Amino acid sequence: MGKVKIKKQDVWIDMTPMSDVMVLLLTFFMMTSTFVKNEPAKVLTPASVSEIKVPEKDVLNILVDSVGKVFMGMDNQAQIKEVLADMTGSYGVSLNGEQQAKFLQDAMWGVPMGNLSEYLNHDINEMNALIRGEGAGIPLDSIDGGLSEFQNWVKAAKGVNDDLKVAIKADGNTPYKTIKLIMNELRDINENRYYLITQYKTQED
């Protein structure tokens, strides 16, 4: 007796719902993600058990590397442009359009005002090398009993956005005297509230 052959049928799976879900997930992650800028120095922050979160917007970030060099950054480019105009006007530094554009492209700034124009004459790769080299960093020393460049940068930033929060991110090996000096300089210009960025450490650790 011959075998009965069962006719095979093609199995068709509708992939449209899966494609829709993937597109929705991709859109969600793109809309909610925040891009991290490259910092001029690698900083390993000390650990703490504090769970207070630093705001994501309207923050003046102060970065202090392991040898005490200070850098600054903001998230709003329009405000950075106003801060730069204030500082260059106060220190008599003239920047052309190309130099201003390079300053805005930089993740963080951190050279003395006297060297700013020359620093911005280099291309982006050279700027990245220079800001990590010797002589970089925002000066903390006051001149003739006045405000330091660090204090003037903070005041200029707060003048543009009074709601700006200050956050200090320092390396665990940064000399204590440098951190103390930064805190004293902030206190001298009545900036007594600021965040100290640390790594989260559980009680068990």
XYZ file of N, CA and C in Angstrom:
615
model
N 0.852 -1.192 0.000
C 0.000 0.000 0.000
C 0.885 1.238 0.000
N 0.600 2.142 -0.865
C 1.425 3.347 -0.945
C 1.198 4.294 0.218
N 2.284 5.038 0.597
C 2.189 6.005 1.698
C 1.448 7.264 1.244
N 0.681 7.760 2.169
C -0.045 9.006 1.885
C 0.895 10.175 2.139
N 1.132 10.947 1.142
C 2.011 12.112 1.284
C 1.209 13.333 1.742
N 1.709 13.906 2.798
C 1.048 15.113 3.306
C 1.678 16.324 2.635
N 0.848 17.126 2.068
C 1.341 18.310 1.371
C 1.911 19.317 2.374
N 3.154 19.686 2.160
C 3.796 20.657 3.050
C 3.321 22.075 2.741
N 3.097 22.805 3.794
C 2.673 24.201 3.629
C 3.762 25.126 4.175
N 3.984 26.191 3.471
C 4.964 27.181 3.926
C 4.436 27.910 5.163
N 5.344 28.072 6.138
C 4.978 28.801 7.353
C 5.374 30.256 7.169
N 4.448 31.143 7.325
C 4.716 32.577 7.131
C 4.509 33.302 8.452
N 5.559 33.992 8.884
C 5.493 34.735 10.154
C 5.534 36.233 9.837
N 4.569 36.933 10.350
C 4.498 38.379 10.136
C 5.488 39.071 11.084
N 6.548 39.692 10.518
C 7.586 40.346 11.325
C 7.292 41.825 11.579
N 6.182 42.301 11.063
C 5.877 43.733 11.206
C 5.790 44.183 12.668
N 5.087 43.454 13.548
C 5.039 43.908 14.952
C 6.421 43.978 15.604
N 7.292 42.993 15.301
C 8.634 43.013 15.872
C 9.424 44.230 15.380
N 9.275 44.538 14.101
C 9.964 45.712 13.537
C 9.476 46.993 14.205
N 8.164 47.072 14.439
C 7.605 48.255 15.102
C 8.165 48.415 16.511
N 8.250 47.303 17.237
C 8.778 47.350 18.599
C 10.239 47.790 18.596
N 11.048 47.273 17.658
C 12.463 47.633 17.592
C 12.635 49.119 17.293
N 11.813 49.633 16.374
C 11.893 51.065 16.047
C 11.505 51.913 17.248
N 10.472 51.495 17.969
C 10.046 52.241 19.157
C 11.125 52.227 20.237
N 11.751 51.073 20.454
C 12.830 50.988 21.444
C 14.016 51.857 21.056
N 14.396 51.813 19.784
C 15.507 52.626 19.302
C 15.217 54.108 19.488
N 13.986 54.523 19.146
C 13.599 55.928 19.313
C 13.623 56.330 20.777
N 13.149 55.442 21.646
C 13.134 55.733 23.087
C 14.543 55.968 23.618
N 15.472 55.074 23.271
C 16.835 55.219 23.777
C 17.538 56.449 23.198
N 17.236 56.781 21.955
C 17.833 57.977 21.345
C 17.330 59.254 22.013
N 16.038 59.263 22.377
C 15.448 60.460 22.977
C 15.853 60.641 24.436
N 16.126 59.547 25.130
C 16.404 59.637 26.567
C 17.884 59.567 26.906
N 18.727 59.256 25.932
C 20.153 59.120 26.215
C 20.808 60.488 26.333
N 21.807 60.567 27.193
C 22.631 61.769 27.305
C 24.051 61.405 26.897
N 24.641 62.232 26.065
C 25.968 61.951 25.547
C 27.024 62.526 26.487
N 27.996 61.713 26.833
C 29.063 62.124 27.740
C 30.201 62.738 26.937
N 30.581 63.945 27.329
C 31.681 64.606 26.641
C 33.020 64.066 27.133
N 34.005 64.100 26.259
C 35.344 63.681 26.656
C 35.945 64.722 27.584
N 36.379 64.277 28.736
C 36.975 65.202 29.698
C 38.464 65.321 29.441
N 39.055 66.491 29.713
C 40.482 66.693 29.429
C 41.412 65.887 30.322
N 40.907 65.344 31.415
C 41.736 64.547 32.324
C 40.907 63.395 32.865
N 41.541 62.256 33.014
C 40.861 61.096 33.586
C 40.880 61.222 35.105
N 39.699 61.197 35.685
C 39.566 61.414 37.123
C 38.911 60.204 37.764
N 39.553 59.678 38.800
C 38.996 58.570 39.589
C 38.520 59.150 40.913
N 37.218 59.341 41.020
C 36.663 60.005 42.196
C 36.684 59.073 43.413
N 36.775 59.633 44.607
C 36.711 58.806 45.817
C 35.309 58.254 46.002
N 35.180 57.238 46.858
C 33.892 56.590 47.093
C 33.191 57.209 48.289
N 31.858 57.188 48.232
C 31.049 57.626 49.365
C 29.726 56.878 49.324
N 28.934 56.988 50.397
C 27.645 56.304 50.461
C 26.504 57.268 50.156
N 26.801 58.471 49.720
C 25.758 59.447 49.407
C 25.044 59.067 48.117
N 23.699 59.219 48.112
C 22.902 58.901 46.937
C 22.278 60.148 46.317
N 22.764 61.327 46.669
C 22.232 62.566 46.099
C 22.708 62.674 44.650
N 21.759 62.868 43.745
C 22.093 62.923 42.333
C 22.334 64.357 41.885
N 23.333 64.527 41.040
C 23.634 65.832 40.474
C 22.659 66.090 39.318
N 22.081 67.289 39.230
C 21.169 67.574 38.106
C 21.865 67.370 36.758
N 21.073 67.036 35.742
C 21.625 66.793 34.412
C 21.770 68.076 33.600
N 21.022 69.122 33.983
C 21.074 70.380 33.244
C 21.390 71.529 34.194
N 21.813 72.648 33.587
C 22.125 73.865 34.346
C 23.154 73.591 35.439
N 24.266 72.983 35.025
C 25.339 72.655 35.969
C 26.663 73.213 35.451
N 27.404 73.864 36.328
C 28.776 74.263 36.045
C 29.678 73.180 36.620
N 30.265 72.382 35.745
C 31.113 71.272 36.189
C 32.550 71.747 36.379
N 33.093 71.486 37.541
C 34.484 71.821 37.855
C 35.246 70.509 38.006
N 36.197 70.299 37.118
C 36.982 69.061 37.112
C 38.382 69.364 37.642
N 38.831 68.554 38.595
C 40.165 68.730 39.185
C 40.925 67.421 39.035
N 42.050 67.452 38.312
C 42.779 66.203 38.088
C 43.674 65.871 39.268
N 44.428 64.807 39.157
C 45.210 64.292 40.291
C 46.341 65.218 40.718
N 46.784 66.116 39.818
C 47.872 67.039 40.194
C 47.346 68.428 40.544
N 46.015 68.609 40.474
C 45.427 69.880 40.905
C 45.067 70.846 39.791
N 45.151 70.424 38.525
C 44.742 71.302 37.425
C 43.220 71.372 37.376
N 42.705 72.579 37.149
C 41.266 72.817 37.208
C 40.720 73.100 35.812
N 39.590 72.467 35.483
C 38.905 72.679 34.213
C 37.428 72.939 34.501
N 36.737 73.540 33.543
C 35.310 73.843 33.708
C 34.545 73.477 32.452
N 33.242 73.257 32.631
C 32.384 72.952 31.489
C 30.933 73.210 31.826
N 30.138 73.542 30.792
C 28.699 73.748 30.933
C 27.984 73.001 29.814
N 26.695 72.741 29.996
C 25.965 71.974 28.992
C 25.244 72.844 27.965
N 25.096 74.135 28.219
C 24.360 75.024 27.336
C 25.328 75.890 26.539
N 25.443 75.632 25.232
C 26.419 76.340 24.419
C 26.111 77.824 24.286
N 24.832 78.175 24.244
C 24.471 79.592 24.156
C 24.953 80.346 25.389
N 24.830 79.712 26.544
C 25.299 80.339 27.782
C 26.824 80.375 27.840
N 27.477 79.333 27.326
C 28.943 79.320 27.285
C 29.446 80.497 26.463
N 28.776 80.787 25.351
C 29.170 81.904 24.491
C 29.080 83.232 25.234
N 28.033 83.388 26.039
C 27.887 84.617 26.824
C 28.966 84.712 27.900
N 29.262 83.579 28.538
C 30.310 83.560 29.570
C 31.652 83.910 28.954
N 31.937 83.352 27.786
C 33.197 83.635 27.097
C 33.296 85.113 26.754
N 32.208 85.706 26.261
C 32.210 87.125 25.915
C 32.485 87.984 27.145
N 31.911 87.602 28.281
C 32.136 88.329 29.539
C 33.602 88.262 29.942
N 34.190 87.058 29.893
C 35.570 86.882 30.338
C 36.568 87.547 29.396
N 36.361 87.407 28.089
C 37.295 88.030 27.145
C 37.217 89.551 27.240
N 36.018 90.078 27.494
C 35.875 91.519 27.671
C 36.574 92.004 28.934
N 36.457 91.244 30.011
C 37.073 91.635 31.286
C 38.596 91.577 31.224
N 39.142 90.607 30.482
C 40.591 90.427 30.428
C 41.222 91.019 29.167
N 40.426 91.670 28.330
C 40.968 92.303 27.129
C 41.510 91.314 26.119
N 40.892 90.144 26.016
C 41.317 89.114 25.066
C 40.401 89.174 23.842
N 41.007 89.251 22.662
C 40.231 89.325 21.420
C 40.259 87.972 20.709
N 39.073 87.448 20.399
C 38.957 86.167 19.697
C 38.155 86.372 18.417
N 38.614 85.753 17.330
C 37.856 85.826 16.086
C 36.773 84.741 16.082
N 35.966 84.723 15.023
C 34.857 83.778 14.951
C 35.290 82.329 14.985
N 36.392 82.022 14.305
C 36.888 80.641 14.271
C 37.345 80.198 15.660
N 38.017 81.096 16.371
C 38.476 80.761 17.720
C 37.296 80.547 18.659
N 36.274 81.376 18.544
C 35.087 81.201 19.386
C 34.397 79.869 19.098
N 34.347 79.502 17.812
C 33.727 78.222 17.444
C 34.505 77.057 18.046
N 35.820 77.123 18.040
C 36.646 76.063 18.630
C 36.423 75.976 20.132
N 36.274 77.134 20.783
C 36.038 77.135 22.223
C 34.731 76.411 22.543
N 33.704 76.651 21.721
C 32.401 76.018 21.953
C 32.444 74.520 21.681
N 33.351 74.087 20.787
C 33.472 72.666 20.472
C 34.219 71.911 21.559
N 35.024 72.616 22.333
C 35.818 71.969 23.370
C 34.897 71.413 24.457
N 35.181 70.203 24.924
C 34.352 69.593 25.959
C 34.391 70.408 27.244
N 35.590 70.837 27.647
C 35.775 71.673 28.830
C 36.897 72.653 28.533
N 36.885 73.766 29.200
C 37.977 74.725 29.014
C 38.862 74.726 30.252
N 40.124 75.104 30.039
C 41.045 75.057 31.167
C 42.434 75.553 30.840
N 42.533 76.765 30.290
C 43.834 77.395 30.076
C 43.757 78.816 30.623
N 44.877 79.374 31.065
C 44.861 80.759 31.546
C 44.385 81.718 30.458
N 43.737 82.797 30.846
C 43.203 83.753 29.882
C 44.294 84.329 28.992
N 45.485 84.500 29.526
C 46.584 85.037 28.737
C 47.027 84.118 27.611
N 46.727 82.825 27.737
C 47.120 81.839 26.715
C 45.943 81.394 25.846
N 44.757 81.950 26.098
C 43.552 81.445 25.444
C 43.577 81.626 23.924
N 43.958 82.803 23.472
C 43.963 83.075 22.029
C 44.943 82.167 21.302
N 46.143 82.026 21.849
C 47.153 81.155 21.227
C 46.696 79.699 21.236
N 46.083 79.282 22.325
C 45.573 77.912 22.447
C 44.527 77.617 21.371
N 43.649 78.566 21.119
C 42.574 78.374 20.146
C 43.039 78.512 18.704
N 44.291 78.891 18.487
C 44.845 78.952 17.128
C 45.217 77.567 16.606
N 45.335 76.588 17.501
C 45.706 75.231 17.107
C 44.477 74.460 16.643
N 44.711 73.345 15.949
C 43.582 72.508 15.559
C 43.118 71.684 16.766
N 41.992 70.997 16.603
C 41.349 70.304 17.725
C 42.270 69.270 18.369
N 42.997 68.509 17.557
C 43.889 67.473 18.109
C 45.009 68.088 18.941
N 45.572 69.190 18.444
C 46.633 69.860 19.203
C 46.079 70.482 20.477
N 44.853 71.008 20.405
C 44.218 71.571 21.606
C 44.034 70.500 22.675
N 43.625 69.305 22.251
C 43.442 68.206 23.204
C 44.746 67.832 23.891
N 45.847 67.921 23.159
C 47.155 67.616 23.745
C 47.609 68.737 24.678
N 47.389 69.992 24.259
C 47.839 71.137 25.052
C 47.100 71.247 26.382
N 45.793 70.958 26.364
C 45.016 71.122 27.594
C 45.379 70.057 28.628
N 46.027 68.985 28.173
C 46.480 67.942 29.097
C 47.926 68.162 29.535
N 48.592 69.125 28.921
C 50.015 69.324 29.171
C 50.300 70.283 30.314
N 51.578 70.561 30.468
C 52.025 71.464 31.524
C 51.586 72.886 31.227
N 51.191 73.608 32.245
C 50.755 74.994 32.075
C 49.262 75.136 31.855
N 48.562 74.007 31.702
C 47.111 74.060 31.516
C 46.430 74.165 32.877
N 45.150 74.432 32.848
C 44.383 74.566 34.081
C 44.027 76.020 34.352
N 42.859 76.232 34.930
C 42.406 77.586 35.271
C 43.118 78.028 36.543
N 43.802 79.191 36.513
C 44.547 79.649 37.703
C 43.633 79.914 38.896
N 44.093 79.491 40.063
C 43.357 79.716 41.310
C 43.928 80.889 42.099
N 45.087 81.383 41.686
C 45.746 82.458 42.423
C 45.163 83.810 42.035
N 44.859 84.610 43.040
C 44.358 85.962 42.778
C 45.522 86.891 42.438
N 45.215 87.941 41.700
C 46.227 88.912 41.285
C 45.940 90.242 41.972
N 46.963 90.769 42.674
C 46.855 92.066 43.360
C 45.664 92.127 44.313
N 45.411 91.016 44.974
C 44.346 90.997 45.966
C 42.944 90.938 45.393
N 42.813 90.841 44.067
C 41.494 90.759 43.443
C 41.028 89.324 43.337
N 40.082 89.100 42.441
C 39.560 87.752 42.244
C 40.470 86.957 41.320
N 40.507 85.655 41.512
C 41.282 84.785 40.635
C 40.497 84.539 39.349
N 41.177 83.990 38.339
C 40.482 83.650 37.101
C 39.390 82.613 37.367
N 39.668 81.694 38.258
C 38.666 80.691 38.628
C 37.403 81.359 39.156
N 37.562 82.301 40.075
C 36.411 82.992 40.644
C 35.667 83.803 39.587
N 36.402 84.428 38.681
C 35.757 85.220 37.633
C 34.968 84.340 36.667
N 35.493 83.148 36.357
C 34.744 82.218 35.507
C 33.434 81.820 36.179
N 33.494 81.502 37.473
C 32.291 81.108 38.205
C 31.291 82.256 38.244
N 31.768 83.472 38.529
C 30.872 84.621 38.595
C 30.254 84.916 37.237
N 31.043 84.782 36.167
C 30.512 85.020 34.823
C 29.439 84.000 34.476
N 29.668 82.745 34.849
C 28.690 81.689 34.583
C 27.407 81.925 35.372
N 27.533 82.291 36.653
C 26.358 82.559 37.474
C 25.643 83.824 37.016
N 26.387 84.766 36.433
C 25.767 85.975 35.917
C 24.887 85.700 34.712
N 25.254 84.694 33.932
C 24.452 84.303 32.770
C 23.238 83.483 33.197
N 23.431 82.595 34.179
C 22.339 81.736 34.653
C 22.421 81.647 36.175
N 21.557 82.393 36.844
C 21.598 82.453 38.303
C 21.198 81.124 38.942
N 20.478 80.283 38.183
C 20.048 78.978 38.707
C 21.096 77.891 38.506
N 22.248 78.269 37.993
C 23.296 77.298 37.707
C 23.791 76.648 38.994
N 23.886 75.314 38.965
C 24.422 74.566 40.112
C 25.905 74.299 39.871
N 26.677 74.281 40.929
C 28.116 74.033 40.848
C 28.403 72.615 41.317
N 29.144 71.861 40.516
C 29.504 70.487 40.861
C 31.008 70.307 40.726
N 31.641 69.794 41.763
C 33.087 69.585 41.780
C 33.373 68.102 41.650
N 34.161 67.753 40.644
C 34.564 66.361 40.434
C 36.088 66.307 40.518
N 36.589 65.773 41.601
C 38.031 65.750 41.842
C 38.538 64.318 41.923
N 39.787 64.131 41.541
C 40.418 62.819 41.642
C 40.683 62.484 43.106
N 40.666 61.195 43.402
C 40.935 60.767 44.770
C 42.336 61.112 45.243
N 43.277 61.323 44.294
C 44.653 61.661 44.653
C 44.945 63.155 44.564
N 43.928 63.965 44.293
C 44.126 65.415 44.237
C 44.585 65.917 45.602
N 45.624 66.760 45.652
C 46.075 67.286 46.950
C 44.945 67.995 47.697
N 44.866 67.731 48.984
C 43.783 68.312 49.785
C 43.834 69.831 49.762
N 45.036 70.397 49.738
C 45.149 71.860 49.763
C 44.501 72.493 48.528
N 44.514 71.771 47.403
C 43.874 72.289 46.195
C 42.361 72.305 46.354
N 41.802 71.218 46.887
C 40.354 71.153 47.115
C 39.935 72.221 48.123
N 40.720 72.388 49.160
C 40.405 73.399 50.179
C 40.450 74.795 49.573
N 41.441 75.044 48.700
C 41.549 76.349 48.052
C 40.339 76.623 47.173
N 39.894 75.606 46.423
C 38.712 75.766 45.564
C 37.482 76.091 46.416
N 37.309 75.367 47.514
C 36.166 75.626 48.388
C 36.235 77.029 48.987
N 37.441 77.457 49.386
C 37.604 78.804 49.944
C 37.299 79.875 48.902
N 37.720 79.630 47.663
C 37.465 80.612 46.612
C 35.974 80.701 46.296
N 35.289 79.577 46.337
C 33.842 79.608 46.143
C 33.154 80.335 47.293
N 33.613 80.095 48.496
C 33.018 80.754 49.661
C 33.235 82.262 49.598
N 34.406 82.694 49.114
C 34.711 84.118 49.044
C 33.805 84.877 48.082
N 33.214 84.168 47.113
C 32.273 84.821 46.198
C 30.830 84.389 46.511
N 30.638 83.950 47.763
C 29.312 83.600 48.283
C 28.671 82.419 47.556
N 29.494 81.503 47.080
C 28.996 80.250 46.500
C 29.221 79.154 47.533
N 28.246 79.014 48.424
C 28.403 78.088 49.540
C 27.705 76.749 49.323
N 26.987 76.629 48.208
C 26.295 75.377 47.909
C 26.875 74.778 46.636
N 27.334 73.552 46.725
C 27.882 72.871 45.551
C 27.836 71.362 45.797
N 27.904 70.634 44.702
C 27.907 69.169 44.759
C 29.354 68.670 44.697
N 29.634 67.606 45.427
C 30.905 66.904 45.326
C 30.624 65.539 44.703
N 31.134 65.312 43.512
C 30.839 64.084 42.775
C 31.747 62.957 43.263
N 31.146 61.846 43.635
C 31.893 60.680 44.117
C 31.331 59.413 43.480
N 32.037 58.319 43.670
C 31.524 57.014 43.276
C 30.663 56.462 44.405
N 29.572 55.790 44.019
C 28.692 55.234 45.046
C 29.323 53.985 45.652
N 29.299 53.929 46.959
C 29.842 52.787 47.692
C 28.797 52.296 48.675
N 28.491 51.017 48.646
C 27.497 50.465 49.555
C 28.093 50.308 50.947
N 27.232 50.210 51.937
C 27.679 50.046 53.315
C 28.491 48.770 53.479
N 28.114 47.689 52.731
C 28.823 46.408 52.862
C 30.256 46.509 52.371
N 30.515 47.399 51.376
C 31.877 47.529 50.853
C 32.780 48.194 51.864
